[in-house]
Every structure is written in structure tokens, then in C-alpha cells.
Coordinates of C-alpha atoms in Angstrom, one line a residue:
M932 CA 104.0 16.3 -40.3
T933 CA 102.4 13.5 -42.3
S934 CA 99.4 13.3 -44.5
K935 CA 96.0 12.5 -43.1
K936 CA 95.4 10.0 -45.9
Q937 CA 98.1 7.6 -44.6
Q938 CA 97.1 3.9 -44.2
G939 CA 95.6 3.1 -41.0
D940 CA 94.2 6.5 -40.2
W941 CA 90.7 6.2 -39.0
S942 CA 90.3 9.9 -38.0
A943 CA 87.7 10.6 -40.6
G944 CA 85.0 8.8 -42.5
D945 CA 83.0 9.1 -45.7
G946 CA 79.5 10.3 -45.4
I947 CA 76.4 10.4 -47.8
L948 CA 77.5 13.8 -49.5
P949 CA 79.6 13.5 -52.6
G950 CA 82.7 15.5 -53.7
R951 CA 84.8 15.4 -50.5
A952 CA 88.1 15.3 -52.3
V953 CA 88.7 18.8 -53.7
L954 CA 85.8 19.8 -56.0
G955 CA 83.1 19.6 -53.3
P956 CA 85.0 21.7 -50.7
L957 CA 86.0 24.2 -53.3
V958 CA 82.4 24.6 -54.4
L959 CA 81.3 25.0 -50.8
M960 CA 83.8 27.7 -50.0
L961 CA 82.9 29.7 -53.1
T962 CA 79.2 29.4 -52.5
T963 CA 78.4 29.4 -48.7
P964 CA 79.7 32.9 -47.9
V965 CA 77.4 34.1 -50.8
F966 CA 74.5 32.1 -49.5
S967 CA 74.9 33.5 -46.0
I968 CA 74.3 37.0 -47.3
V969 CA 71.7 36.0 -49.9
F970 CA 69.7 34.0 -47.1
Y971 CA 69.9 37.0 -44.8
H972 CA 68.6 39.4 -47.6
V973 CA 65.7 37.1 -48.6
V974 CA 64.6 36.7 -45.1
A975 CA 65.1 40.3 -44.0
H976 CA 63.9 42.2 -47.1
L977 CA 61.9 39.8 -49.2
D978 CA 59.7 38.1 -46.7
S979 CA 61.4 34.8 -47.0
N980 CA 60.5 34.7 -50.7
F981 CA 63.3 33.2 -52.7
W982 CA 61.2 33.5 -55.9
A983 CA 61.5 37.3 -55.6
F984 CA 65.3 37.0 -55.4
L985 CA 65.3 34.9 -58.5
S986 CA 63.2 37.5 -60.3
M987 CA 65.9 40.1 -59.3
I988 CA 68.6 37.9 -60.8
Q989 CA 66.6 37.5 -64.0
E990 CA 66.3 41.1 -64.3
H991 CA 69.8 42.3 -63.2
G992 CA 72.0 39.3 -63.5
F993 CA 73.5 37.3 -60.6
F994 CA 76.7 39.1 -59.8
T995 CA 75.0 42.6 -60.1
T996 CA 72.2 41.5 -57.8
V997 CA 74.6 39.9 -55.2
Y998 CA 76.9 43.0 -55.3
S999 CA 73.8 45.3 -54.8
I1000 CA 72.6 43.4 -51.8
W1001 CA 75.9 42.8 -50.0
P1002 CA 76.0 44.9 -46.7
S1003 CA 79.2 46.8 -46.1
P1004 CA 81.7 44.6 -44.1
W1005 CA 83.5 47.8 -42.8
D1006 CA 80.8 49.4 -40.8
A1007 CA 82.4 50.8 -37.6
V1008 CA 79.5 50.1 -35.2
T1009 CA 79.4 46.5 -36.4
W1010 CA 83.1 46.0 -35.8
K1011 CA 82.6 47.4 -32.3
L1012 CA 79.9 44.9 -31.6
I1013 CA 82.0 42.0 -33.0
T1014 CA 85.2 42.8 -31.2
S1015 CA 83.5 43.5 -27.9
F1016 CA 81.6 40.2 -28.0
L1017 CA 84.5 38.1 -29.2
G1018 CA 87.0 39.8 -26.8
F1019 CA 84.7 39.3 -23.8
E1020 CA 84.3 35.6 -24.7
L1021 CA 88.1 35.1 -25.0
L1022 CA 88.5 36.6 -21.5
L1023 CA 85.9 34.5 -20.0
Q1024 CA 87.3 31.4 -21.6
K1025 CA 90.8 32.1 -20.3
F1026 CA 90.2 33.5 -16.8
L1027 CA 86.9 32.1 -15.5
P1028 CA 87.6 29.3 -13.0
G1029 CA 86.8 25.6 -13.9
Q1030 CA 87.8 22.1 -13.3
Q1031 CA 90.4 20.3 -15.5
F1032 CA 88.8 18.0 -17.8
E1033 CA 90.7 15.3 -19.8
A1034 CA 89.0 14.4 -23.2
T1035 CA 89.4 11.0 -25.0
V1036 CA 92.6 9.9 -26.6
T1037 CA 93.3 11.3 -30.1
P1038 CA 94.2 9.1 -33.2
K1039 CA 97.9 10.0 -32.5
G1040 CA 97.7 9.1 -28.8
N1041 CA 97.4 12.6 -27.3
R1042 CA 94.9 13.5 -24.7
P1043 CA 93.4 17.1 -24.9
V1044 CA 92.8 18.9 -21.7
Y1045 CA 90.2 21.6 -21.1
K1046 CA 89.0 24.0 -18.4
A1047 CA 85.3 23.2 -17.8
N1048 CA 83.9 26.7 -17.4
G1049 CA 81.4 26.8 -20.2
M1050 CA 78.3 27.1 -18.1
A1051 CA 79.9 29.9 -16.1
A1052 CA 80.7 31.8 -19.3
Y1053 CA 77.2 31.3 -20.5
L1054 CA 75.6 32.7 -17.4
V1055 CA 78.0 35.5 -17.2
T1056 CA 77.4 36.4 -20.8
L1057 CA 73.5 36.4 -20.4
A1058 CA 73.7 38.3 -17.2
T1059 CA 76.0 40.9 -18.8
L1060 CA 73.6 41.2 -21.7
L1061 CA 70.6 41.7 -19.5
L1062 CA 72.3 44.1 -17.1
G1063 CA 73.7 46.2 -20.0
T1064 CA 70.2 46.3 -21.5
Y1065 CA 68.6 47.4 -18.2
L1066 CA 71.1 50.1 -17.6
G1067 CA 70.9 51.4 -21.1
Y1068 CA 74.5 50.6 -22.1
F1069 CA 73.4 48.2 -24.8
H1070 CA 70.5 48.2 -27.2
P1071 CA 69.9 44.6 -28.2
A1072 CA 67.6 45.5 -31.2
L1073 CA 70.8 47.0 -32.8
V1074 CA 72.0 43.4 -33.4
F1075 CA 68.9 42.8 -35.6
D1076 CA 69.3 46.1 -37.4
K1077 CA 73.0 45.5 -38.1
F1078 CA 72.7 41.7 -38.8
G1079 CA 73.5 42.0 -42.4
N1080 CA 76.6 44.0 -41.7
I1081 CA 77.6 41.4 -38.9
L1082 CA 77.4 38.6 -41.3
S1083 CA 79.4 40.5 -44.0
S1084 CA 82.1 41.4 -41.5
M1085 CA 82.3 38.0 -40.0
N1086 CA 82.7 36.5 -43.4
V1087 CA 85.9 38.7 -43.8
F1088 CA 87.1 37.7 -40.2
A1089 CA 86.4 34.1 -40.6
L1090 CA 88.2 33.7 -44.0
L1091 CA 91.2 35.5 -42.7
F1092 CA 91.2 33.5 -39.5
C1093 CA 91.1 30.1 -41.5
A1094 CA 94.1 31.4 -43.6
M1095 CA 96.0 32.1 -40.4
L1096 CA 95.2 28.6 -39.1
L1097 CA 96.4 27.1 -42.4
I1098 CA 99.8 29.0 -42.0
K1099 CA 100.0 28.0 -38.3
G1100 CA 99.4 24.4 -39.2
H1101 CA 102.4 24.4 -41.6
V1102 CA 104.9 26.3 -39.4
A1103 CA 103.8 25.8 -35.8
P1104 CA 101.4 23.0 -35.1
S1105 CA 100.3 22.6 -31.5
S1106 CA 100.5 18.7 -31.5
T1107 CA 101.3 15.7 -33.5
D1108 CA 97.6 15.5 -34.5
S1109 CA 98.2 17.6 -37.6
G1110 CA 99.4 17.3 -41.2
S1111 CA 98.5 17.9 -44.7
N1112 CA 95.4 16.7 -46.4
G1113 CA 97.1 16.5 -49.9
S1114 CA 96.3 19.9 -51.3
V1115 CA 96.1 23.6 -50.3
V1116 CA 92.3 23.5 -51.0
M1117 CA 91.8 20.7 -48.6
D1118 CA 94.1 22.0 -46.0
Y1119 CA 92.3 25.2 -45.9
Y1120 CA 88.8 23.5 -45.9
W1121 CA 89.4 20.7 -43.4
G1122 CA 92.2 22.3 -41.5
M1123 CA 95.7 21.3 -40.7
E1124 CA 95.4 20.6 -37.0
L1125 CA 93.0 18.6 -34.8
Y1126 CA 93.6 20.6 -31.6
P1127 CA 95.2 23.9 -32.4
Q1128 CA 95.9 26.4 -29.6
I1129 CA 96.9 30.0 -29.9
L1130 CA 98.6 31.8 -26.8
G1131 CA 96.9 29.1 -24.6
W1132 CA 93.4 29.4 -26.1
D1133 CA 91.9 26.3 -27.6
V1134 CA 90.7 27.3 -31.1
K1135 CA 87.9 24.9 -31.5
M1136 CA 86.4 25.6 -28.0
F1137 CA 86.4 29.2 -28.9
T1138 CA 85.0 29.1 -32.4
N1139 CA 82.5 26.3 -31.8
C1140 CA 81.3 27.0 -28.2
R1141 CA 82.2 30.6 -27.1
A1142 CA 81.7 32.3 -30.5
G1143 CA 79.1 30.2 -32.4
M1144 CA 76.9 28.7 -29.7
M1145 CA 77.2 31.8 -27.5
F1146 CA 76.1 34.0 -30.2
W1147 CA 73.2 31.7 -30.8
A1148 CA 71.9 32.5 -27.4
V1149 CA 72.7 36.3 -27.5
G1150 CA 71.4 36.6 -31.0
I1151 CA 68.0 35.1 -30.4
L1152 CA 67.6 37.3 -27.3
C1153 CA 68.4 40.4 -29.3
F1154 CA 65.9 39.3 -32.0
A1155 CA 63.3 38.9 -29.3
H1156 CA 64.0 42.4 -28.0
K1157 CA 63.3 43.6 -31.7
N1158 CA 60.0 41.7 -31.7
M1159 CA 59.1 43.6 -28.5
Q1160 CA 60.2 47.0 -30.0
L1161 CA 58.0 46.4 -33.1
H1162 CA 54.9 45.4 -30.9
G1163 CA 54.8 48.1 -28.3
G1164 CA 56.9 46.3 -25.6
T1165 CA 54.9 43.0 -25.8
L1166 CA 56.8 39.8 -26.7
Q1167 CA 54.6 37.7 -29.1
L1168 CA 53.7 34.2 -27.8
G1169 CA 55.3 32.5 -30.8
M1170 CA 58.4 34.3 -30.4
A1171 CA 58.5 33.6 -26.7
V1172 CA 58.1 29.8 -27.3
N1173 CA 60.8 29.9 -30.1
V1174 CA 63.4 31.7 -28.0
A1175 CA 62.5 29.7 -24.7
L1176 CA 63.0 26.2 -26.4
Q1177 CA 66.3 27.3 -27.9
L1178 CA 67.6 28.8 -24.6
I1179 CA 66.8 25.5 -22.9
Y1180 CA 68.7 23.6 -25.7
I1181 CA 71.7 26.0 -25.5
T1182 CA 71.7 25.8 -21.7
K1183 CA 71.8 22.1 -22.0
F1184 CA 74.7 22.5 -24.4
F1185 CA 76.8 24.5 -22.1
Y1186 CA 76.0 22.2 -19.1
W1187 CA 77.1 19.3 -21.2
E1188 CA 80.0 21.2 -22.9
M1189 CA 82.7 18.7 -21.9
G1190 CA 80.6 16.0 -23.4
Y1191 CA 80.6 18.0 -26.6
M1192 CA 84.3 18.3 -26.5
C1193 CA 84.4 14.4 -26.8
S1194 CA 82.0 14.4 -29.8
M1195 CA 82.6 14.0 -33.5
D1196 CA 82.8 17.7 -34.2
I1197 CA 85.8 18.0 -31.8
Q1198 CA 87.5 14.6 -31.9
H1199 CA 87.6 14.1 -35.6
D1200 CA 86.9 17.3 -37.6
R1201 CA 90.0 19.5 -37.9
A1202 CA 90.0 23.3 -37.4
G1203 CA 89.6 24.6 -40.9
Y1204 CA 86.9 26.3 -43.0
Y1205 CA 84.5 23.6 -42.4
I1206 CA 84.4 24.0 -38.6
C1207 CA 85.7 27.4 -37.9
W1208 CA 84.0 29.4 -40.8
G1209 CA 80.9 27.3 -40.1
C1210 CA 80.7 28.3 -36.4
L1211 CA 81.7 32.0 -36.9
V1212 CA 79.4 32.7 -39.9
W1213 CA 77.0 29.7 -40.7
V1214 CA 75.8 29.3 -37.1
P1215 CA 74.9 33.0 -36.7
S1216 CA 73.3 33.0 -40.1
V1217 CA 71.4 29.8 -40.3
Y1218 CA 70.9 28.6 -36.6
T1219 CA 69.2 31.9 -35.6
S1220 CA 67.3 32.3 -38.9
H1221 CA 63.9 31.3 -37.6
S1222 CA 64.1 33.7 -34.7
F1223 CA 65.2 36.4 -37.1
Y1224 CA 62.3 35.7 -39.3
L1225 CA 59.8 35.7 -36.4
A1226 CA 61.0 39.0 -35.0
Q1227 CA 59.1 40.6 -37.8
H1228 CA 56.7 37.9 -39.0
A1229 CA 55.6 35.9 -36.0
P1230 CA 51.8 35.1 -36.6
P1231 CA 49.4 35.2 -33.5
I1232 CA 49.0 31.8 -31.9
D1233 CA 46.6 30.9 -29.1
T1234 CA 47.8 29.7 -25.7
F1235 CA 46.9 26.0 -26.3
V1236 CA 49.0 25.9 -29.5
G1237 CA 51.9 27.6 -28.0
L1238 CA 51.9 25.3 -24.9
T1239 CA 51.6 22.3 -27.1
I1240 CA 54.6 23.2 -29.2
F1241 CA 56.6 24.1 -26.1
L1242 CA 55.9 20.8 -24.3
F1243 CA 56.6 18.8 -27.5
G1244 CA 60.0 20.7 -27.9
F1245 CA 60.9 20.4 -24.3
L1246 CA 60.3 16.6 -24.4
C1247 CA 62.6 16.4 -27.5
I1248 CA 65.3 18.4 -25.9
F1249 CA 65.2 16.3 -22.7
I1250 CA 65.4 13.0 -24.7
N1251 CA 68.3 14.4 -26.7
Y1252 CA 70.0 15.4 -23.4
D1253 CA 69.3 12.2 -21.7
S1254 CA 70.7 10.1 -24.5
D1255 CA 73.9 12.2 -24.6
H1256 CA 74.1 12.0 -20.9
Q1257 CA 73.8 8.2 -20.9
R1258 CA 76.8 7.9 -23.2
Y1259 CA 78.8 10.5 -21.2
V1260 CA 78.2 8.7 -17.9
F1261 CA 79.0 5.4 -19.5
R1262 CA 82.3 6.7 -20.8
Q1263 CA 83.4 8.5 -17.6
T1264 CA 82.7 5.4 -15.5
S1265 CA 83.9 2.8 -18.0
G1266 CA 80.6 1.2 -18.1
K1267 CA 80.4 0.9 -14.2
C1268 CA 77.0 2.7 -14.0
Q1269 CA 73.2 2.0 -14.2
L1270 CA 71.0 3.0 -17.2
W1271 CA 67.3 2.6 -16.7
G1272 CA 67.8 0.7 -13.5
K1273 CA 70.4 -1.8 -14.7
V1274 CA 74.1 -2.2 -15.5
P1275 CA 74.3 -1.4 -19.3
R1276 CA 75.4 -3.9 -21.8
K1277 CA 78.6 -3.1 -23.7
I1278 CA 81.1 -4.4 -26.3
V1279 CA 84.8 -4.1 -25.7
A1280 CA 86.2 -2.8 -29.0
H1281 CA 89.9 -3.0 -30.0
Y1282 CA 91.8 -0.5 -32.1
T1283 CA 95.3 0.8 -32.8
T1284 CA 96.3 4.4 -32.9
S1285 CA 96.7 5.6 -36.4
N1286 CA 100.5 5.8 -36.1
G1287 CA 100.4 2.2 -35.2
N1288 CA 102.3 2.5 -32.0
K1289 CA 99.7 1.5 -29.3
S1290 CA 96.9 -0.9 -29.1
R1291 CA 93.9 0.4 -27.1
T1292 CA 90.3 -0.5 -26.3
S1293 CA 87.0 1.4 -26.2
L1294 CA 83.6 0.5 -24.8
L1295 CA 80.6 0.6 -27.1
L1296 CA 77.2 1.2 -25.3
V1297 CA 74.4 -1.1 -26.4
D1298 CA 71.8 -0.2 -23.9
G1299 CA 69.4 2.7 -22.9
W1300 CA 68.6 5.0 -25.7
W1301 CA 71.7 3.6 -27.6
R1302 CA 69.9 0.1 -28.0
L1303 CA 67.4 1.9 -30.3
S1304 CA 69.9 3.1 -33.0
R1305 CA 73.6 4.0 -33.2
H1306 CA 72.8 7.7 -33.5
F1307 CA 69.4 7.9 -31.9
H1308 CA 70.1 11.3 -30.2
Y1309 CA 69.9 12.9 -33.6
V1310 CA 66.2 12.1 -33.8
P1311 CA 65.0 14.2 -30.9
E1312 CA 67.5 16.9 -31.9
I1313 CA 65.9 17.3 -35.3
L1314 CA 62.4 17.2 -33.9
A1315 CA 63.4 19.9 -31.3
S1316 CA 64.6 22.2 -34.1
L1317 CA 61.2 21.6 -35.8
A1318 CA 59.4 22.5 -32.6
W1319 CA 61.0 25.9 -32.2
S1320 CA 60.3 26.6 -35.8
L1321 CA 56.7 25.7 -35.7
P1322 CA 55.5 29.0 -34.2
A1323 CA 55.9 30.4 -37.7
L1324 CA 53.1 28.1 -38.8
D1325 CA 52.5 28.4 -42.6
T1326 CA 53.7 32.2 -42.9
G1327 CA 56.9 31.2 -44.6
F1328 CA 59.0 28.3 -45.7
V1329 CA 62.7 29.4 -46.3
G1330 CA 63.1 31.6 -43.3
P1331 CA 61.7 29.6 -40.4
Y1332 CA 62.2 26.0 -41.7
F1333 CA 65.5 26.1 -43.6
Y1334 CA 67.4 25.2 -40.4
V1335 CA 65.4 22.0 -39.9
I1336 CA 66.1 20.9 -43.5
F1337 CA 69.8 21.7 -43.1
L1338 CA 70.1 20.0 -39.8
T1339 CA 68.6 16.8 -41.1
I1340 CA 71.0 16.6 -44.1
L1341 CA 74.0 17.5 -41.7
L1342 CA 73.2 14.9 -39.1
T1343 CA 72.4 12.2 -41.5
D1344 CA 75.7 12.8 -43.3
R1345 CA 77.4 12.8 -39.9
A1346 CA 75.9 9.5 -38.8
F1347 CA 77.2 7.9 -42.2
R1348 CA 80.6 9.5 -41.6
D1349 CA 81.0 8.4 -38.1
D1350 CA 79.8 4.8 -39.0
D1351 CA 82.5 4.6 -41.6
R1352 CA 85.2 5.9 -39.3
C1353 CA 84.2 3.5 -36.6
R1354 CA 84.3 0.6 -39.1
K1355 CA 87.8 1.5 -40.0
K1356 CA 88.8 2.0 -36.4
Y1357 CA 87.2 -1.1 -34.7
G1358 CA 86.9 -3.6 -37.6
K1359 CA 85.1 -6.8 -36.6
D1360 CA 84.1 -5.4 -33.1
W1361 CA 82.1 -2.7 -35.0
E1362 CA 80.4 -5.4 -37.1
T1363 CA 79.4 -7.2 -34.0
Y1364 CA 78.1 -3.9 -32.5
C1365 CA 76.0 -3.3 -35.8
E1366 CA 74.4 -6.7 -35.5
I1367 CA 73.1 -5.8 -32.1
V1368 CA 72.2 -2.3 -33.0
P1369 CA 71.3 -2.5 -36.7
Y1370 CA 69.9 1.0 -37.3
K1371 CA 72.0 4.2 -37.8
I1372 CA 69.5 6.8 -36.9
V1373 CA 65.8 6.1 -37.0
P1374 CA 64.8 2.7 -35.4
G1375 CA 63.2 0.4 -38.0
I1376 CA 63.9 2.8 -41.0
V1377 CA 67.5 3.9 -41.3

């Protein structure tokens, strides 16, 4: 195994956030598990009022306050829910049929292979949830009631899971796309392996797609059920708009899952705390936070407002999908396709694998949505997240709108990271591309 920092390695890039060496990751690993619980408590018990939480700290001290609000991670019912869900998704990932899909070549010249059964797993999961609820075998509102315990337990599971990945990366890496990042802290945070597998299961497909994204769908449906329970069996319009838009977005994700397996999350971010803890804890905690908030606090909205928000969100989701689909089709056909009624323009970019053994080429798309900016698809994604938060109106700030703020920071940083990585990878060809498409994210601004 070799260090990721070796010369010529373009597998990662620098973004806008500081402290990526050791201090930043260490601070994040110490604070984000605590924040996931504090955030839950503020939304669930303090009506999304962080000032009330700060008053608790002033009165009792930080550590005493955090200890007092921390839900038990050892609740038996919670672990039954977690193991049933994760075990079910593991079985679906492994045994549902699907076509073989070959992803793009890795920095070390490997080519990951996946079974494309994400949409089937998604539909089976939702059908099982609905059928189990109808037959009385499962009570979805229980997920809302036990959500604090779920986050607490998943913190324990995810931290141990990342430790296991650290050990595996040292003693039994799954491919040559592995190695130390220079310290134990960074190895735990960023991960040792780009594409780890355990007993034939792809780790990142499991954590990112079948655990994190799948719970996103399951969780918001359970929160919607709680909203109905609290309102005499009637689902409030704002809650319905919030959940409907997210389900459209998540359905789009699983339909496009193999495209996601060729994205930056998978191709360049290793399987460590950043990705795996993030998908096992942060996604359930933050990505569903607006729905968790609305379950109890959804304000009444009239039909016109609800329909306007829905149509705006649907348009944003469609543009996000269409831009991703354009790039996916372009890559799959090697540019031999049509976008907006014409053959797309492209740049042939040259690069060398990070071990220096092979010279290769990639095609850079400079047409369709990708003529507007180099990461234009982030714009409709951020606006879509705003749309499904808007049913909260002005009833709260932290609970319903934190995800929008977080996503904006995350995707902006990711755009800068990807630009830096591509500049290292393609050199002068990337500079030529940037002259044609000068903006990173928002056309005319950034």
C-alpha cells in the first residue's frame, strides 16, 4: 500500500473549507456526533429554538446538558428496528436481480462492477413498508417516537463500523485503490480504501444508497404517518408537499443510481468516517430534519400555495435529473448522442493514471446544461431542497431550513474540490475547458 499523498495522485482535490489535514477532520469527528443528537433534541423538544438550548448550557454547563439529553443507545426496540432494516437492505442488495454495470476507471486503473438493482430494492422496500403497515405488523410512527434512540444507536454502530474499515484497509484491502493518508486520524476520517467490499457486498453502495438514501425515503414516510396520527388520520397539505417532493427526488436517485456510482462521492471519496458515518448518521439526522419538524409543526397552507411550492420543486428536480442524465448519456455513448437536438460539443482531455502506468483520455461535455456552468446541476438541487422546506413557512428556522444551508455549503465545497482535482488530472485540457465554461456553479456569478 502507498500513501494517497504521492506525487501525481489526482484522486482528491482541495475545496473551500479549511483544515483538511488533521485538525479539521479531528474537530469534525468530535463535534458532529454530538451535533446530531443536539440537533434532534432542539427540533424534537425545544420547537427548533437553539436559544433555549444555549440557555440550558448556561444554566447547567455544556457536558451536563449534553449528557442529560442524550438518548440511550441500548434501547432493545431501537436495535430491532435498525437490524431489521439494515439486514433487509443487505439481502436486497445481494439477491435482487440486476444487470451488471461497469463504472469508470479508478486512479489506479481498476474498473468497479456493480449490480444495478437499486430501483428494484427501493420499490420492494416501500412496498414492504406499506404492506407491513396495512397488515398491522409495523407501526411507522414508532420511528418518529424512537428517532433519538435511533440516532444514538447509529452513532455507536457507525463509529465501530468505520473502525472496522480502518483495520480492514490495513490488513485486507479489496483493491490497489487503497493506502494510508499519512496518519491514523486521516485514515479513519477519509478511509483507507476507495472501493472496499465485505463478503461480496460493496460497502459504499450499502452505506450511501441502501442505508442512507433508503432510510431517507422510509424515514419521511414514517414521519408523515406521525403527522396523520397527530391530526386524526388527516395528512396536512404542507407535510404532503414536503414528502411528495422528496419521494420524487429519491425515486430519481434510485432510477439514476448507476450514474451516482460514477459521481464524486463514489469515485474519489474513500470509505471512512466522512462518507460512511455521514450516510449512516448525518443523512438520517439532517436530510430528514424538515420532515421531522413538520410532523409536529406543519402550519396550515392553502391549496394555491401548496401547489405553487410543489410545481416549483418538481421543476427543480426535473432540471437536476435532466442535467445529470445528459452527462450520463454522454459518457455512456462516448459523446455519440444528441442533447437538445444536436450532437454535443466536447473536449478530449488526456490524463495518466496516478501510478503513472497508463495514459488515458476522458471526454468533457461542453453543451446542454453543462454549457451554463461546470456544476450547474447543483443549482436546481439546492433550490429543490428549499422547495420541500418551504411548507414550514416562517414557523421555524433551524429545523426546517438547516438542510438547505448545509447542502449549499457542501455542494459549493464539492464544486471547488472537483475543480481542483480535475485541474491536477487534466492539466492544460482542463484550462481549455474552463475558458469555454468559465463558471463553477451559478452562471454569471460563481
